[in-house]
Short mmCIF file of C-alpha atoms in Angstrom, two decimals:
data_model
loop_
_atom_site.label_atom_id
_atom_site.label_comp_id
_atom_site.label_asym_id
_atom_site.label_seq_id
_atom_site.Cartn_x
_atom_site.Cartn_y
_atom_site.Cartn_z
CA MET V 1 0.00 0.00 0.00
CA THR V 2 1.35 3.46 -0.85
CA ASN V 3 0.28 6.93 0.21
CA SER V 4 2.02 10.03 -1.17
CA GLY V 5 5.11 8.00 -1.96
CA GLN V 6 5.26 6.39 1.50
CA GLU V 7 5.11 2.60 1.53
CA HIS V 8 3.20 0.82 4.28
CA GLU V 9 2.49 -2.72 5.42
CA ILE V 10 -1.01 -3.75 6.45
CA HIS V 11 -1.28 -6.42 9.12
CA TYR V 12 -4.60 -7.85 10.14
CA ASN V 13 -5.94 -10.53 12.48
CA LEU V 14 -9.45 -11.88 12.89
CA VAL V 15 -10.25 -11.80 16.60
CA GLU V 16 -13.22 -13.97 17.55
CA ASP V 17 -15.44 -12.46 20.23
CA ASP V 18 -18.60 -13.66 21.96
CA GLU V 19 -20.75 -11.34 19.89
CA PHE V 20 -18.68 -10.03 16.99
CA ASP V 21 -15.86 -11.01 14.65
CA ILE V 22 -13.34 -8.19 14.94
CA VAL V 23 -10.78 -7.46 12.25
CA ASN V 24 -7.73 -5.84 13.84
CA ILE V 25 -5.85 -3.77 11.21
CA VAL V 26 -2.43 -2.27 11.85
CA VAL V 27 -0.70 -0.01 9.31
CA GLU V 28 3.07 0.21 9.68
CA ASP V 29 5.83 1.96 7.77
CA VAL V 30 8.06 -0.43 5.86
CA ASP V 31 11.75 -0.24 6.75
CA GLY V 32 12.85 -3.17 4.64
CA ILE V 33 11.27 -6.58 4.39
CA HIS V 34 13.83 -8.14 6.68
CA GLY V 35 15.01 -5.02 8.46
CA ALA V 36 18.60 -6.17 7.99
CA GLY V 37 21.19 -3.69 6.85
CA ALA V 38 21.91 -0.17 8.00
CA ALA V 39 20.50 -0.13 11.54
CA PRO V 40 21.88 -3.50 12.74
CA SER V 41 25.26 -2.88 11.10
CA VAL V 42 25.62 0.55 12.72
CA SER V 43 24.67 -0.88 16.12
CA VAL V 44 27.33 -3.60 15.86
CA ILE V 45 29.99 -1.07 14.83
CA GLU V 46 29.10 1.11 17.81
CA GLU V 47 29.51 -1.87 20.14
CA LEU V 48 32.93 -2.54 18.55
CA ASP V 49 33.92 1.00 19.67
CA ALA V 50 33.63 2.38 16.13
CA PRO V 51 36.76 1.05 14.39
CA LYS V 52 37.86 2.95 11.31
CA SER V 53 39.02 -0.06 9.29
CA GLY V 54 38.41 -3.76 8.92
CA LEU V 55 35.83 -6.22 7.69
CA ILE V 56 33.13 -8.20 9.48
CA TYR V 57 32.51 -11.72 8.19
CA LEU V 58 29.72 -14.11 9.16
CA ARG V 59 28.81 -17.42 7.61
CA GLY V 60 25.24 -18.71 7.59
CA PHE V 61 24.30 -22.32 8.16
CA ASP V 62 24.25 -25.03 5.53
CA GLU V 63 21.56 -27.70 5.38
CA PRO V 64 22.02 -30.11 8.30
CA LEU V 65 21.78 -33.85 7.67
CA TYR V 66 21.20 -36.71 10.04
CA PRO V 67 24.08 -39.23 10.20
CA TYR V 68 23.95 -41.82 7.40
CA SER V 69 20.92 -40.12 5.84
CA ASP V 70 20.04 -37.74 3.03
CA GLN V 71 17.41 -36.12 5.27
CA GLY V 72 17.81 -33.64 8.09
CA PRO V 73 15.95 -31.44 10.57
CA PRO V 74 14.15 -28.31 9.36
CA PHE V 75 16.57 -25.56 8.42
CA ARG V 76 17.04 -22.78 10.94
CA GLN V 77 19.42 -19.93 10.19
CA GLN V 78 22.29 -18.86 12.42
CA ARG V 79 20.69 -16.08 14.44
CA HIS V 80 23.52 -13.51 14.33
CA PHE V 81 23.89 -14.01 10.59
CA PHE V 82 20.15 -13.50 10.11
CA TYR V 83 20.27 -10.34 12.25
CA LEU V 84 22.73 -8.73 9.84
CA SER V 85 21.61 -10.20 6.52
CA GLY V 86 17.94 -11.17 6.70
CA ALA V 87 18.72 -14.25 4.57
CA ASP V 88 16.78 -17.26 5.83
CA PHE V 89 18.14 -19.90 3.45
CA PRO V 90 21.31 -22.03 3.48
CA GLY V 91 24.72 -21.61 1.90
CA CYS V 92 25.20 -17.86 2.44
CA ALA V 93 27.74 -15.49 3.92
CA VAL V 94 27.67 -11.78 4.73
CA THR V 95 30.44 -9.18 4.88
CA TYR V 96 30.46 -5.62 6.17
CA ASP V 97 33.24 -3.32 4.95
CA ILE V 98 33.64 -0.89 7.85
CA PRO V 99 35.24 2.14 6.10
CA ARG V 100 32.95 1.83 3.06
CA GLN V 101 29.87 1.01 5.17
CA GLU V 102 29.04 -1.69 2.63
CA LEU V 103 26.99 -4.74 3.62
CA ILE V 104 27.12 -7.55 1.04
CA LEU V 105 25.13 -10.78 1.07
CA TRP V 106 26.89 -13.69 -0.63
CA ILE V 107 24.66 -16.46 -1.98
CA ARG V 108 25.38 -19.65 -3.86
CA ARG V 109 24.28 -20.28 -7.42
CA ASN V 110 21.29 -22.53 -7.97
CA ASP V 111 22.22 -26.01 -9.18
CA PRO V 112 19.51 -27.34 -11.54
CA ARG V 113 20.27 -30.90 -10.41
CA LEU V 114 19.48 -30.00 -6.81
CA SER V 115 16.59 -27.68 -7.62
CA LEU V 116 14.82 -30.64 -9.23
CA TRP V 117 14.59 -32.19 -5.77
CA TYR V 118 14.59 -29.29 -3.36
CA GLY V 119 13.56 -26.23 -5.34
CA THR V 120 15.60 -23.07 -5.81
CA THR V 121 16.95 -20.57 -3.32
CA PRO V 122 16.39 -16.83 -3.96
CA SER V 123 18.33 -15.30 -6.85
CA ILE V 124 20.39 -12.12 -6.64
CA ASP V 125 17.47 -9.96 -7.76
CA GLU V 126 15.02 -11.69 -5.41
CA SER V 127 17.43 -11.31 -2.49
CA LYS V 128 17.93 -7.62 -3.23
CA SER V 129 14.17 -7.05 -3.24
CA LYS V 130 13.80 -8.72 0.16
CA SER V 131 16.64 -7.12 2.08
CA ASP V 132 18.28 -3.81 2.93
CA VAL V 133 21.83 -4.97 2.19
CA SER V 134 24.06 -2.85 -0.03
CA ASP V 135 24.57 -5.59 -2.61
CA VAL V 136 24.05 -9.30 -3.27
CA ARG V 137 26.70 -11.37 -5.04
CA TYR V 138 27.50 -15.02 -5.75
CA ILE V 139 29.62 -16.65 -3.09
CA ASP V 140 32.14 -18.03 -5.58
CA GLY V 141 33.47 -14.47 -5.81
CA LEU V 142 34.04 -14.14 -2.05
CA THR V 143 37.71 -15.17 -2.06
CA ALA V 144 38.64 -12.53 -4.62
CA TYR V 145 36.66 -9.91 -2.71
CA LEU V 146 38.36 -10.69 0.60
CA HIS V 147 41.74 -10.54 -1.09
CA ALA V 148 40.89 -7.13 -2.55
CA VAL V 149 39.71 -5.54 0.69
CA LEU V 150 42.07 -7.16 3.21
CA THR V 151 45.52 -7.21 1.62
CA PRO V 152 47.91 -4.41 2.65
CA GLU V 153 48.71 -3.77 -1.02
CA THR V 154 45.12 -2.61 -1.56
CA GLY V 155 44.96 -0.54 1.60
CA GLY V 156 43.50 -3.32 3.74
CA GLY V 157 45.20 -5.46 6.33
CA GLY V 158 42.27 -5.93 8.62
CA PRO V 159 41.29 -6.55 11.16
CA LEU V 160 39.02 -9.34 9.99
CA TYR V 161 36.27 -9.73 12.60
CA VAL V 162 34.70 -13.19 13.01
CA LEU V 163 32.56 -14.69 15.78
CA SER V 164 35.13 -17.35 16.75
CA PRO V 165 38.20 -19.09 15.29
CA ASP V 166 36.10 -21.83 13.68
CA GLN V 167 34.13 -19.16 11.79
CA LEU V 168 37.06 -17.98 9.67
CA PRO V 169 36.36 -17.97 5.91
CA LYS V 170 36.80 -21.35 4.25
CA LEU V 171 38.95 -20.30 1.31
CA SER V 172 40.78 -23.51 0.52
CA PRO V 173 41.40 -24.57 -2.14
CA SER V 174 42.12 -21.10 -3.49
CA PRO V 175 43.96 -19.97 -6.61
CA PRO V 176 47.73 -19.37 -6.25
CA GLN V 177 47.30 -15.60 -6.51
CA TYR V 178 45.42 -15.70 -3.18
CA SER V 179 48.24 -17.35 -1.25
CA PHE V 180 47.89 -14.44 1.18
CA PHE V 181 45.06 -16.40 2.84
CA LYS V 182 46.90 -19.70 3.27
CA GLY V 183 47.63 -18.89 6.91
CA LEU V 184 44.04 -18.12 7.90
CA HIS V 185 43.55 -21.50 9.54
CA GLY V 186 47.14 -21.89 10.62
CA THR V 187 49.55 -19.92 12.75
CA GLY V 188 49.38 -16.65 10.87
CA SER V 189 48.25 -14.87 7.75
CA ARG V 190 51.19 -12.73 6.67
CA GLY V 191 50.25 -9.55 8.47
CA LEU V 192 46.48 -9.82 8.35
CA LYS V 193 44.99 -8.93 11.72
CA ILE V 194 42.28 -11.40 12.77
CA ASP V 195 39.97 -10.65 15.69
CA THR V 196 38.06 -13.69 16.94
CA THR V 197 36.92 -12.28 20.31
CA SER V 198 35.34 -8.84 19.82
CA LEU V 199 32.50 -9.50 17.36
CA LEU V 200 30.39 -11.96 19.36
CA PRO V 201 29.92 -9.75 22.46
CA ALA V 202 29.42 -6.72 20.20
CA ILE V 203 26.66 -8.29 18.14
CA GLU V 204 24.97 -9.74 21.22
CA ALA V 205 25.03 -6.32 22.89
CA ALA V 206 23.66 -4.69 19.73
CA ARG V 207 20.78 -7.17 19.56
CA VAL V 208 19.64 -6.26 23.08
CA ILE V 209 18.24 -2.95 21.82
CA LYS V 210 15.53 -3.64 19.27
CA THR V 211 15.08 -1.59 16.12
CA PRO V 212 11.59 -0.32 15.18
CA HIS V 213 11.46 -3.06 12.57
CA GLU V 214 12.27 -5.76 15.14
CA ILE V 215 9.67 -4.40 17.54
CA SER V 216 7.11 -4.52 14.74
CA ARG V 217 7.95 -8.17 14.06
CA ILE V 218 7.87 -9.02 17.76
CA ARG V 219 4.41 -7.46 18.03
CA ARG V 220 3.19 -9.61 15.16
CA ALA V 221 4.72 -12.80 16.60
CA VAL V 222 3.35 -12.14 20.08
CA GLY V 223 -0.06 -11.23 18.69
CA LEU V 224 -0.24 -14.42 16.65
CA THR V 225 0.88 -16.49 19.61
CA SER V 226 -1.79 -14.90 21.78
CA LEU V 227 -4.46 -15.73 19.21
CA ALA V 228 -3.21 -19.33 19.09
CA HIS V 229 -3.60 -19.57 22.87
CA ARG V 230 -7.14 -18.29 22.46
CA MET V 231 -7.84 -21.05 19.91
CA VAL V 232 -6.77 -23.69 22.43
CA LEU V 233 -8.85 -22.13 25.21
CA GLN V 234 -11.96 -22.19 23.03
CA ARG V 235 -11.53 -25.90 22.32
CA ILE V 236 -10.04 -27.18 25.57
CA LYS V 237 -13.30 -28.64 26.89
CA HIS V 238 -13.45 -31.05 23.95
CA LEU V 239 -9.80 -32.09 23.86
CA THR V 240 -8.92 -35.51 25.24
CA ASN V 241 -5.12 -35.62 24.90
CA GLU V 242 -2.15 -33.27 25.21
CA ARG V 243 -1.26 -33.81 21.56
CA GLU V 244 -4.58 -32.28 20.51
CA ALA V 245 -3.73 -29.00 22.28
CA HIS V 246 -0.33 -29.12 20.59
CA ALA V 247 -2.00 -29.64 17.21
CA VAL V 248 -4.51 -26.80 17.67
CA PHE V 249 -1.78 -24.33 18.65
CA GLU V 250 0.77 -25.22 16.00
CA GLY V 251 -1.84 -25.76 13.31
CA PHE V 252 -3.25 -22.27 13.83
CA CYS V 253 0.24 -20.73 13.61
CA ILE V 254 0.96 -22.61 10.40
CA SER V 255 -2.36 -21.51 8.89
CA GLN V 256 -1.40 -17.89 9.62
CA GLY V 257 1.96 -18.13 7.85
CA ALA V 258 4.15 -18.93 10.86
CA PRO V 259 5.24 -22.56 10.31
CA HIS V 260 8.12 -22.51 12.81
CA GLN V 261 8.02 -22.42 16.59
CA SER V 262 10.66 -20.75 18.74
CA TYR V 263 10.96 -24.08 20.54
CA ALA V 264 9.03 -27.34 20.74
CA VAL V 265 5.46 -26.84 21.95
CA ILE V 266 4.95 -27.90 25.56
CA ALA V 267 1.42 -29.12 26.30
CA ALA V 268 1.81 -30.55 29.80
CA SER V 269 -1.16 -31.68 31.85
CA GLY V 270 -1.20 -32.43 35.57
CA PRO V 271 2.14 -33.66 36.99
CA ASN V 272 3.78 -33.30 33.58
CA ALA V 273 3.68 -29.52 34.07
CA SER V 274 6.35 -29.90 36.76
CA THR V 275 8.90 -30.79 34.06
CA LEU V 276 10.13 -27.49 32.65
CA HIS V 277 10.97 -28.74 29.14
CA TYR V 278 8.37 -31.48 28.84
CA ASP V 279 7.69 -32.21 25.17
CA ALA V 280 6.17 -35.69 24.95
CA ASN V 281 2.68 -34.19 24.64
CA ASP V 282 0.96 -37.56 24.46
CA GLU V 283 -0.92 -38.19 27.72
CA PRO V 284 -4.71 -38.14 28.23
CA LEU V 285 -6.33 -35.13 29.89
CA GLU V 286 -8.95 -37.11 31.80
CA GLY V 287 -8.64 -36.55 35.54
CA ARG V 288 -6.04 -33.79 35.19
CA GLN V 289 -6.63 -30.55 37.10
CA THR V 290 -4.41 -28.31 35.00
CA MET V 291 -2.70 -28.03 31.64
CA LEU V 292 0.30 -25.82 30.98
CA LEU V 293 0.70 -24.65 27.40
CA ASP V 294 4.18 -23.28 26.76
CA ALA V 295 4.48 -22.18 23.16
CA GLY V 296 5.75 -18.79 22.07
CA CYS V 297 4.38 -16.79 24.98
CA LEU V 298 3.98 -18.91 28.07
CA ASN V 299 0.52 -19.56 29.46
CA SER V 300 -1.11 -21.86 31.97
CA GLN V 301 -4.74 -22.77 31.96
CA ARG V 302 -7.10 -25.11 33.77
CA VAL V 303 -8.76 -28.07 32.19
CA PRO V 304 -12.46 -27.31 32.86
CA GLY V 305 -14.90 -29.80 34.22
CA PHE V 306 -12.60 -31.11 36.92
CA GLN V 307 -12.26 -30.31 40.60
CA GLU V 308 -11.05 -26.81 41.41
CA PRO V 309 -7.32 -27.08 42.15
CA ARG V 310 -5.83 -25.59 45.27
CA ARG V 311 -4.31 -22.35 44.00
CA ARG V 312 -3.51 -20.56 47.22
CA MET V 313 -1.04 -21.34 49.94
CA LYS V 314 -1.58 -20.38 53.55
CA ARG V 315 0.89 -17.87 54.86
CA GLU V 316 0.85 -19.13 58.46
CA GLN V 317 3.46 -16.79 59.91
CA VAL V 318 5.81 -17.10 56.93
CA THR V 319 7.23 -13.69 55.99
CA PRO V 320 8.77 -12.65 52.66
CA GLU V 321 12.11 -12.45 54.45
CA ASP V 322 11.76 -16.10 55.52
CA LEU V 323 11.04 -17.18 51.96
CA ALA V 324 13.95 -15.15 50.60
CA ALA V 325 16.31 -16.70 53.13
CA MET V 326 15.17 -20.20 52.18
CA TYR V 327 15.49 -19.40 48.48
CA ARG V 328 19.05 -18.10 48.88
CA GLU V 329 20.02 -21.22 50.82
CA ALA V 330 18.47 -23.45 48.18
CA MET V 331 20.28 -21.62 45.41
CA MET V 332 23.59 -22.07 47.23
CA ASP V 333 22.98 -25.79 47.32
CA ARG V 334 22.44 -25.80 43.57
CA ASP V 335 26.15 -25.14 43.14
CA ASP V 336 26.85 -28.21 45.22
CA VAL V 337 24.83 -30.45 42.92
CA GLU V 338 26.53 -28.97 39.83
CA GLN V 339 23.55 -27.03 38.49
CA ASN V 340 24.07 -24.21 35.98
CA VAL V 341 23.94 -21.13 38.19
CA VAL V 342 24.47 -17.90 36.29
CA GLY V 343 25.86 -15.95 39.24
CA PRO V 344 26.27 -15.86 43.00
CA PRO V 345 22.97 -15.99 44.88
CA PRO V 346 20.93 -13.92 45.04
CA TYR V 347 21.37 -13.27 41.31
CA LYS V 348 21.49 -9.61 40.35
CA GLY V 349 20.96 -8.34 36.82
CA ARG V 350 24.17 -7.26 35.14
CA GLN V 351 22.80 -4.36 33.15
CA ARG V 352 20.23 -1.63 33.50
CA LEU V 353 17.03 -1.72 31.53
CA ARG V 354 17.16 0.56 28.50
CA GLU V 355 14.56 1.86 26.09
CA ASN V 356 13.58 -0.62 23.35
CA MET V 357 14.78 -3.66 25.23
CA VAL V 358 12.31 -6.57 25.14
CA VAL V 359 12.41 -8.75 28.24
CA THR V 360 10.22 -11.51 29.62
CA ILE V 361 8.61 -11.65 33.05
CA GLU V 362 8.15 -15.34 33.82
CA PRO V 363 6.92 -16.27 37.29
CA GLY V 364 6.46 -19.98 37.87
CA ILE V 365 6.05 -22.58 40.61
CA TYR V 366 6.67 -26.31 40.20
CA PHE V 367 5.96 -29.39 42.27
CA HIS V 368 8.43 -31.81 40.71
CA ARG V 369 8.39 -34.81 43.00
CA PRO V 370 11.85 -36.34 42.24
CA TYR V 371 13.60 -32.98 42.56
CA ILE V 372 11.84 -31.86 45.73
CA GLN V 373 12.26 -35.26 47.38
CA SER V 374 15.95 -35.53 46.48
CA PHE V 375 17.15 -32.03 47.34
CA PHE V 376 14.68 -30.71 49.89
CA LEU V 377 12.67 -33.35 51.72
CA SER V 378 15.79 -35.47 52.23
CA ASN V 379 17.72 -32.50 53.65
CA PRO V 380 16.75 -31.61 57.23
CA ASP V 381 17.86 -28.01 56.72
CA HIS V 382 15.17 -27.59 54.06
CA ALA V 383 12.62 -30.18 55.14
CA LYS V 384 11.84 -28.25 58.32
CA TYR V 385 10.26 -25.50 56.20
CA ILE V 386 7.96 -27.83 54.25
CA ASN V 387 4.52 -28.97 55.35
CA THR V 388 4.38 -32.35 53.61
CA LYS V 389 0.64 -32.76 54.19
CA VAL V 390 0.00 -29.56 52.26
CA LEU V 391 2.60 -30.46 49.65
CA ASP V 392 0.89 -33.79 48.97
CA LYS V 393 -2.15 -31.86 47.72
CA TYR V 394 -0.09 -30.17 44.99
CA TRP V 395 1.73 -33.06 43.31
CA ASP V 396 -1.10 -33.58 40.83
CA ILE V 397 -1.17 -29.91 39.87
CA GLY V 398 2.39 -30.14 38.56
CA GLY V 399 3.27 -26.54 37.91
CA VAL V 400 2.20 -23.15 36.64
CA ARG V 401 4.05 -20.42 34.77
CA ILE V 402 2.93 -17.28 33.02
CA GLU V 403 5.11 -15.22 30.71
CA ASP V 404 4.69 -11.64 29.55
CA CYS V 405 6.84 -10.03 26.87
CA ILE V 406 7.67 -6.52 28.05
CA LEU V 407 8.88 -3.67 25.85
CA VAL V 408 10.88 -1.15 27.85
CA THR V 409 9.81 2.39 26.95
CA LYS V 410 11.23 5.81 27.75
CA ASP V 411 8.85 6.35 30.66
CA GLY V 412 8.02 2.79 31.71
CA TYR V 413 6.98 -0.32 29.83
CA GLU V 414 4.41 -1.84 27.49
CA ASN V 415 3.14 -5.39 27.87
CA LEU V 416 3.12 -6.85 24.36
CA THR V 417 1.43 -10.07 25.41
CA THR V 418 -2.32 -10.21 24.92
CA ALA V 419 -2.86 -13.92 25.63
CA PRO V 420 -5.94 -14.31 27.87
CA LYS V 421 -5.31 -14.99 31.55
CA GLY V 422 -7.36 -15.50 34.70
CA LYS V 423 -11.03 -14.66 34.49
CA GLU V 424 -10.73 -13.68 30.83
CA ALA V 425 -9.33 -17.12 29.99
CA LEU V 426 -12.05 -18.85 32.00
CA LYS V 427 -14.71 -16.83 30.17
CA ILE V 428 -13.30 -17.99 26.82
CA ILE V 429 -13.22 -21.61 28.00
CA ASN V 430 -16.84 -21.50 29.10
CA ALA V 431 -17.99 -19.72 25.92
CA GLY V 432 -16.34 -22.26 23.65
CA ILE V 433 -16.12 -21.61 19.92
CA PRO V 434 -18.00 -18.45 18.82
CA GLY V 435 -21.20 -19.29 16.95
CA PHE V 436 -21.64 -22.45 18.96
CA GLY V 437 -23.35 -23.07 22.27
CA GLY V 438 -21.43 -22.86 25.51
CA ASP V 439 -20.90 -26.60 25.32
CA GLY V 440 -19.37 -26.26 21.87
CA GLN V 441 -22.40 -27.66 20.02
CA ALA V 442 -24.05 -25.75 17.17
CA GLY V 443 -27.18 -24.04 18.43
CA GLY V 444 -26.90 -25.94 21.69
CA GLY V 445 -27.79 -29.23 19.98
CA SER V 446 -26.21 -32.60 20.55
CA SER V 447 -24.05 -34.91 18.53
#
């Protein structure tokens, strides 16, 4: 859509309500289909302390294959490479010439023998139309390009910035005239400065602050995820197995043009919800008090029609200071059992919140029997704080967690997550699918 020369994107979602079907339309300025290019590159350079010379090099992923097979898992691009290039297909590289401020995407040529089986990857013209990079070229010209911009004779000499030593350009075999690069994977490279330590922290720091384009895409992803949660809520009364909730959620996302999940869908009912990364998703829902759906944005919802679970704990003279003391002691013990602790307890954030950060708020509580029995009930120092008679009532609940995606603003924050929670979620469950009776049957009939 254009208006007075300004290009816009129109995003819309059909939101099903008890009484109306609402079309939510959002008009946004286009800043490049992928948003890769100028803004991310400048951010990375700033985090590198604005060097005046050098070249950044990143290699994308190739197609992975399972051992002894011609098949592999679904392709997923290297995230830092995608941040700079926007290319979501295999066999690519990207370079950024710092003094020239030139970002080039390098793609491989299409092989007709492979395209017969797997289709074609985007051409140079197609890649240019879908990205904000300065230029797109075939990757078989990369060696000559690196020689031209990095050799001292041409005013180069580096440094060449790569994420790690194993990410250096694979230039062998190379023609004799490019013997300058023979030392890249050895002990030296005849005067070429190679930096394998600065780029990774710089690009990770740059990615913390989201560009307007990234925030736009996050809004769309969070909005779609929230609608998918709503789809599950509307149907939950008629689902009989965890895999059905998984199918409803992922199927809706696929139908809306989002075929990939950030991680495997977790549809955990009852005690299964106490396993943080549960992904079997294959147990019946009958008799379960709760189901935790962790997909995109985290959400936890009750399975209706069953006994009301115990959702409140009695305080009984326990103060917040008592709980904090117990938590600190428990976290100290985690070091003893060789858990991955990110810092000394109590953990303190290492950086201040800044405008346009996107963070998650993820409270959760879990009643994982093996873990609690092994590390708390068996330890007198911890067991004295636990009322086992009360605890026994919570094993079947498993666990609960709720996640909100928060955009940090200049004066506060904005909650991007619109997934239904609490009374709103219960209302959706009871209403069922719009246009049907509260029991999910058309016109209140039976089947």
